[in-house]
């Protein structure tokens, strides 16, 4: 766990986002070397201001970092860095991959991922379609990625689990803040047959702006994203857009021409 301290410590520096974090690590080789660098050495990195360089030099590891590491050890959670072989290979390729992932379960042995997302307010048709699709995909060795939200996401995870396959849930909160709470049992089931992951620290709340960030991980670690029921202004369409921007395949399941929950998927189909 000690080797993880520089990763979380650098991540905690105010003003350092994923893009700059990754740029610094590429330049210096490791977060530990970034934290040891001089002001002049830091200054040559693109996006580094003198003020931010001083923040890095003066930075001390906050107590919450050591506390998170201790709690992860006690709870059986893992912290996976980009340099860890278990880190999803395709996720490394996106523009702003998270430097670390908190993980409950195991990411090992899952090479092929397909993301399946959709409406929280899904119809019986949407849930049945998602569950059936994911059951068949998982039975063929494909790991299902979704967001463990109500509706289609829950059905997707359950379909994969019913076939004895693997599934990964990506949270918009910390592992100690399971959301929605009604899926706590599912949270533990997924960890036994795959993994629950998040880029947020253990106690992070499920804040609204966390979910678009979460969505880029769902699409980013998958070969393609399947949208099952989505209204015109759905978070699932954000995931589909991100998948397209990441150069991944996007699929949509058609629904009733009368259903609001299928307007977004029909729009995707119309766009080709």
GROMACS .gro file of C-alpha atoms in nm:
model
  272
    1UNK     CA    1   0.000   0.000   0.000
    2UNK     CA    2   0.293   0.237   0.064
    3UNK     CA    3   0.369   0.267  -0.309
    4UNK     CA    4   0.017   0.402  -0.361
    5UNK     CA    5   0.067   0.705  -0.134
    6UNK     CA    6   0.233   0.924  -0.405
    7UNK     CA    7  -0.051   0.847  -0.649
    8UNK     CA    8  -0.323   0.959  -0.410
    9UNK     CA    9  -0.112   1.243  -0.272
   10UNK     CA   10  -0.046   1.396  -0.617
   11UNK     CA   11  -0.413   1.345  -0.707
   12UNK     CA   12  -0.508   1.548  -0.398
   13UNK     CA   13  -0.315   1.859  -0.508
   14UNK     CA   14  -0.569   2.131  -0.582
   15UNK     CA   15  -0.560   2.228  -0.950
   16UNK     CA   16  -0.431   1.896  -1.084
   17UNK     CA   17  -0.687   1.720  -1.298
   18UNK     CA   18  -0.652   1.394  -1.485
   19UNK     CA   19  -0.496   1.549  -1.796
   20UNK     CA   20  -0.220   1.728  -1.607
   21UNK     CA   21  -0.167   1.435  -1.371
   22UNK     CA   22  -0.108   1.201  -1.666
   23UNK     CA   23   0.115   1.456  -1.839
   24UNK     CA   24   0.330   1.491  -1.526
   25UNK     CA   25   0.365   1.115  -1.479
   26UNK     CA   26   0.460   1.066  -1.844
   27UNK     CA   27   0.724   1.338  -1.810
   28UNK     CA   28   0.877   1.231  -1.477
   29UNK     CA   29   0.802   0.858  -1.482
   30UNK     CA   30   0.610   0.831  -1.153
   31UNK     CA   31   0.404   1.043  -0.909
   32UNK     CA   32   0.682   1.009  -0.649
   33UNK     CA   33   0.928   1.177  -0.887
   34UNK     CA   34   0.675   1.452  -0.962
   35UNK     CA   35   0.645   1.529  -0.592
   36UNK     CA   36   1.025   1.539  -0.561
   37UNK     CA   37   1.077   1.764  -0.864
   38UNK     CA   38   1.212   2.119  -0.846
   39UNK     CA   39   1.015   2.425  -0.949
   40UNK     CA   40   1.227   2.465  -1.265
   41UNK     CA   41   1.176   2.101  -1.361
   42UNK     CA   42   0.799   2.125  -1.313
   43UNK     CA   43   0.781   2.449  -1.512
   44UNK     CA   44   0.866   2.280  -1.843
   45UNK     CA   45   0.552   2.063  -1.832
   46UNK     CA   46   0.270   2.197  -2.049
   47UNK     CA   47  -0.013   2.343  -1.841
   48UNK     CA   48   0.202   2.401  -1.533
   49UNK     CA   49   0.178   2.750  -1.381
   50UNK     CA   50   0.434   2.886  -1.129
   51UNK     CA   51   0.160   2.891  -0.865
   52UNK     CA   52   0.068   2.526  -0.924
   53UNK     CA   53   0.435   2.425  -0.923
   54UNK     CA   54   0.469   2.585  -0.580
   55UNK     CA   55   0.158   2.400  -0.463
   56UNK     CA   56   0.321   2.070  -0.560
   57UNK     CA   57   0.648   2.155  -0.390
   58UNK     CA   58   0.475   2.260  -0.065
   59UNK     CA   59   0.223   1.976  -0.072
   60UNK     CA   60   0.206   1.732   0.217
   61UNK     CA   61   0.006   1.410   0.202
   62UNK     CA   62  -0.337   1.476   0.357
   63UNK     CA   63  -0.461   1.254   0.640
   64UNK     CA   64  -0.752   1.124   0.431
   65UNK     CA   65  -0.509   0.955   0.191
   66UNK     CA   66  -0.354   0.740   0.465
   67UNK     CA   67  -0.701   0.683   0.611
   68UNK     CA   68  -0.837   0.563   0.274
   69UNK     CA   69  -0.546   0.324   0.231
   70UNK     CA   70  -0.598   0.176   0.577
   71UNK     CA   71  -0.971   0.135   0.522
   72UNK     CA   72  -0.915  -0.025   0.180
   73UNK     CA   73  -0.684  -0.279   0.341
   74UNK     CA   74  -0.940  -0.361   0.610
   75UNK     CA   75  -1.236  -0.382   0.371
   76UNK     CA   76  -1.060  -0.579   0.099
   77UNK     CA   77  -1.079  -0.295  -0.154
   78UNK     CA   78  -0.795  -0.246  -0.402
   79UNK     CA   79  -0.651   0.069  -0.557
   80UNK     CA   80  -0.542   0.011  -0.917
   81UNK     CA   81  -0.307   0.259  -1.080
   82UNK     CA   82  -0.256   0.305  -1.454
   83UNK     CA   83   0.071   0.117  -1.421
   84UNK     CA   84  -0.105  -0.189  -1.277
   85UNK     CA   85  -0.164  -0.477  -1.527
   86UNK     CA   86  -0.524  -0.502  -1.396
   87UNK     CA   87  -0.605  -0.149  -1.516
   88UNK     CA   88  -0.844  -0.178  -1.817
   89UNK     CA   89  -0.631  -0.156  -2.131
   90UNK     CA   90  -0.884   0.037  -2.342
   91UNK     CA   91  -0.941   0.289  -2.063
   92UNK     CA   92  -0.576   0.394  -2.086
   93UNK     CA   93  -0.644   0.509  -2.443
   94UNK     CA   94  -0.905   0.776  -2.367
   95UNK     CA   95  -0.809   1.144  -2.345
   96UNK     CA   96  -0.831   1.171  -1.966
   97UNK     CA   97  -0.807   0.826  -1.803
   98UNK     CA   98  -0.837   0.830  -1.423
   99UNK     CA   99  -0.494   0.791  -1.260
  100UNK     CA  100  -0.632   0.544  -1.007
  101UNK     CA  101  -0.938   0.324  -0.969
  102UNK     CA  102  -1.078   0.211  -0.636
  103UNK     CA  103  -1.186  -0.149  -0.689
  104UNK     CA  104  -1.408  -0.392  -0.498
  105UNK     CA  105  -1.371  -0.736  -0.653
  106UNK     CA  106  -1.130  -0.824  -0.932
  107UNK     CA  107  -1.054  -0.673  -1.272
  108UNK     CA  108  -0.836  -0.970  -1.371
  109UNK     CA  109  -0.949  -1.203  -1.648
  110UNK     CA  110  -1.183  -0.957  -1.821
  111UNK     CA  111  -1.033  -0.870  -2.159
  112UNK     CA  112  -1.346  -0.798  -2.362
  113UNK     CA  113  -1.600  -0.546  -2.229
  114UNK     CA  114  -1.930  -0.424  -2.373
  115UNK     CA  115  -2.112  -0.137  -2.203
  116UNK     CA  116  -2.490  -0.156  -2.167
  117UNK     CA  117  -2.673   0.153  -2.041
  118UNK     CA  118  -3.022   0.295  -2.046
  119UNK     CA  119  -3.305   0.469  -1.868
  120UNK     CA  120  -3.347   0.466  -1.491
  121UNK     CA  121  -3.722   0.485  -1.555
  122UNK     CA  122  -3.719   0.193  -1.794
  123UNK     CA  123  -4.020  -0.007  -1.905
  124UNK     CA  124  -4.061  -0.381  -1.857
  125UNK     CA  125  -3.960  -0.417  -2.223
  126UNK     CA  126  -3.637  -0.226  -2.165
  127UNK     CA  127  -3.541  -0.426  -1.859
  128UNK     CA  128  -3.623  -0.759  -2.026
  129UNK     CA  129  -3.424  -0.660  -2.337
  130UNK     CA  130  -3.122  -0.552  -2.133
  131UNK     CA  131  -3.125  -0.862  -1.916
  132UNK     CA  132  -3.162  -1.100  -2.212
  133UNK     CA  133  -2.891  -0.927  -2.415
  134UNK     CA  134  -2.645  -0.925  -2.125
  135UNK     CA  135  -2.721  -1.284  -2.032
  136UNK     CA  136  -2.630  -1.393  -2.385
  137UNK     CA  137  -2.319  -1.174  -2.411
  138UNK     CA  138  -2.187  -1.281  -2.071
  139UNK     CA  139  -2.244  -1.648  -2.158
  140UNK     CA  140  -2.008  -1.593  -2.452
  141UNK     CA  141  -1.732  -1.461  -2.226
  142UNK     CA  142  -1.797  -1.090  -2.269
  143UNK     CA  143  -1.785  -0.880  -1.952
  144UNK     CA  144  -2.077  -0.638  -1.914
  145UNK     CA  145  -2.005  -0.284  -1.798
  146UNK     CA  146  -2.277  -0.058  -1.662
  147UNK     CA  147  -2.341   0.202  -1.393
  148UNK     CA  148  -2.545   0.008  -1.130
  149UNK     CA  149  -2.823   0.266  -1.154
  150UNK     CA  150  -3.191   0.174  -1.131
  151UNK     CA  151  -3.364   0.039  -1.439
  152UNK     CA  152  -3.162  -0.077  -1.739
  153UNK     CA  153  -2.824  -0.072  -1.560
  154UNK     CA  154  -2.951  -0.302  -1.285
  155UNK     CA  155  -3.109  -0.536  -1.542
  156UNK     CA  156  -2.781  -0.546  -1.736
  157UNK     CA  157  -2.580  -0.652  -1.431
  158UNK     CA  158  -2.841  -0.909  -1.331
  159UNK     CA  159  -2.848  -1.061  -1.679
  160UNK     CA  160  -2.470  -1.111  -1.672
  161UNK     CA  161  -2.483  -1.261  -1.323
  162UNK     CA  162  -2.767  -1.498  -1.414
  163UNK     CA  163  -2.551  -1.657  -1.683
  164UNK     CA  164  -2.258  -1.695  -1.445
  165UNK     CA  165  -2.066  -1.432  -1.640
  166UNK     CA  166  -1.861  -1.131  -1.537
  167UNK     CA  167  -1.983  -0.776  -1.492
  168UNK     CA  168  -1.830  -0.446  -1.385
  169UNK     CA  169  -2.019  -0.159  -1.222
  170UNK     CA  170  -1.876   0.193  -1.243
  171UNK     CA  171  -1.996   0.422  -0.964
  172UNK     CA  172  -2.041   0.798  -0.954
  173UNK     CA  173  -1.963   0.789  -0.582
  174UNK     CA  174  -1.715   0.629  -0.344
  175UNK     CA  175  -1.719   0.261  -0.250
  176UNK     CA  176  -1.841   0.356   0.098
  177UNK     CA  177  -2.134   0.551  -0.050
  178UNK     CA  178  -2.317   0.291  -0.254
  179UNK     CA  179  -2.581   0.454  -0.474
  180UNK     CA  180  -2.862   0.376  -0.506
  181UNK     CA  181  -2.866   0.216  -0.162
  182UNK     CA  182  -3.132  -0.033  -0.275
  183UNK     CA  183  -2.857  -0.195  -0.486
  184UNK     CA  184  -2.631  -0.271  -0.188
  185UNK     CA  185  -2.694  -0.644  -0.226
  186UNK     CA  186  -2.620  -0.620  -0.599
  187UNK     CA  187  -2.300  -0.426  -0.514
  188UNK     CA  188  -2.169  -0.729  -0.322
  189UNK     CA  189  -2.290  -0.981  -0.585
  190UNK     CA  190  -2.108  -0.795  -0.860
  191UNK     CA  191  -1.785  -0.793  -0.657
  192UNK     CA  192  -1.804  -1.173  -0.633
  193UNK     CA  193  -1.830  -1.210  -1.012
  194UNK     CA  194  -1.637  -0.910  -1.139
  195UNK     CA  195  -1.574  -0.569  -0.992
  196UNK     CA  196  -1.725  -0.245  -0.870
  197UNK     CA  197  -1.493   0.045  -0.957
  198UNK     CA  198  -1.481   0.421  -0.915
  199UNK     CA  199  -1.230   0.702  -0.955
  200UNK     CA  200  -1.372   0.880  -0.650
  201UNK     CA  201  -1.236   0.847  -0.297
  202UNK     CA  202  -1.413   0.619  -0.051
  203UNK     CA  203  -1.651   0.875   0.101
  204UNK     CA  204  -1.735   1.070  -0.216
  205UNK     CA  205  -2.107   1.144  -0.239
  206UNK     CA  206  -2.308   1.071  -0.558
  207UNK     CA  207  -2.302   1.433  -0.675
  208UNK     CA  208  -2.470   1.523  -1.007
  209UNK     CA  209  -2.145   1.623  -1.182
  210UNK     CA  210  -1.985   1.287  -1.092
  211UNK     CA  211  -2.209   1.094  -1.329
  212UNK     CA  212  -2.090   1.240  -1.663
  213UNK     CA  213  -1.735   1.168  -1.536
  214UNK     CA  214  -1.843   0.814  -1.450
  215UNK     CA  215  -1.995   0.770  -1.797
  216UNK     CA  216  -1.664   0.828  -1.977
  217UNK     CA  217  -1.518   0.533  -1.783
  218UNK     CA  218  -1.813   0.308  -1.875
  219UNK     CA  219  -1.768   0.381  -2.246
  220UNK     CA  220  -1.390   0.412  -2.226
  221UNK     CA  221  -1.324   0.060  -2.101
  222UNK     CA  222  -1.559  -0.104  -2.353
  223UNK     CA  223  -1.524  -0.202  -2.717
  224UNK     CA  224  -1.875  -0.071  -2.773
  225UNK     CA  225  -2.175   0.078  -2.595
  226UNK     CA  226  -2.532  -0.048  -2.628
  227UNK     CA  227  -2.811   0.194  -2.536
  228UNK     CA  228  -3.135   0.025  -2.424
  229UNK     CA  229  -3.414   0.284  -2.383
  230UNK     CA  230  -3.314   0.647  -2.346
  231UNK     CA  231  -3.523   0.960  -2.346
  232UNK     CA  232  -3.415   1.260  -2.556
  233UNK     CA  233  -3.219   1.413  -2.267
  234UNK     CA  234  -3.078   1.102  -2.111
  235UNK     CA  235  -2.744   1.045  -1.939
  236UNK     CA  236  -2.719   0.733  -2.152
  237UNK     CA  237  -2.694   0.952  -2.462
  238UNK     CA  238  -2.397   1.125  -2.298
  239UNK     CA  239  -2.234   0.783  -2.265
  240UNK     CA  240  -2.313   0.710  -2.631
  241UNK     CA  241  -2.162   1.043  -2.739
  242UNK     CA  242  -1.850   0.980  -2.532
  243UNK     CA  243  -1.817   0.632  -2.684
  244UNK     CA  244  -1.832   0.779  -3.033
  245UNK     CA  245  -1.575   1.047  -2.942
  246UNK     CA  246  -1.350   0.771  -2.805
  247UNK     CA  247  -1.369   0.587  -3.136
  248UNK     CA  248  -1.581   0.302  -3.001
  249UNK     CA  249  -1.889   0.137  -3.151
  250UNK     CA  250  -2.237   0.259  -3.051
  251UNK     CA  251  -2.548   0.042  -3.073
  252UNK     CA  252  -2.912   0.114  -2.990
  253UNK     CA  253  -3.203  -0.117  -2.914
  254UNK     CA  254  -3.525   0.001  -3.084
  255UNK     CA  255  -3.843   0.032  -2.883
  256UNK     CA  256  -4.203   0.129  -2.928
  257UNK     CA  257  -4.261   0.433  -3.152
  258UNK     CA  258  -4.496   0.561  -2.880
  259UNK     CA  259  -4.254   0.530  -2.586
  260UNK     CA  260  -4.077   0.842  -2.455
  261UNK     CA  261  -3.807   0.614  -2.317
  262UNK     CA  262  -3.715   0.510  -2.671
  263UNK     CA  263  -3.699   0.855  -2.832
  264UNK     CA  264  -3.328   0.883  -2.762
  265UNK     CA  265  -3.244   0.538  -2.896
  266UNK     CA  266  -3.448   0.599  -3.210
  267UNK     CA  267  -3.256   0.925  -3.262
  268UNK     CA  268  -2.928   0.730  -3.238
  269UNK     CA  269  -3.055   0.484  -3.499
  270UNK     CA  270  -3.167   0.771  -3.725
  271UNK     CA  271  -2.817   0.920  -3.700
  272UNK     CA  272  -2.667   0.588  -3.805
   0.00000   0.00000   0.00000
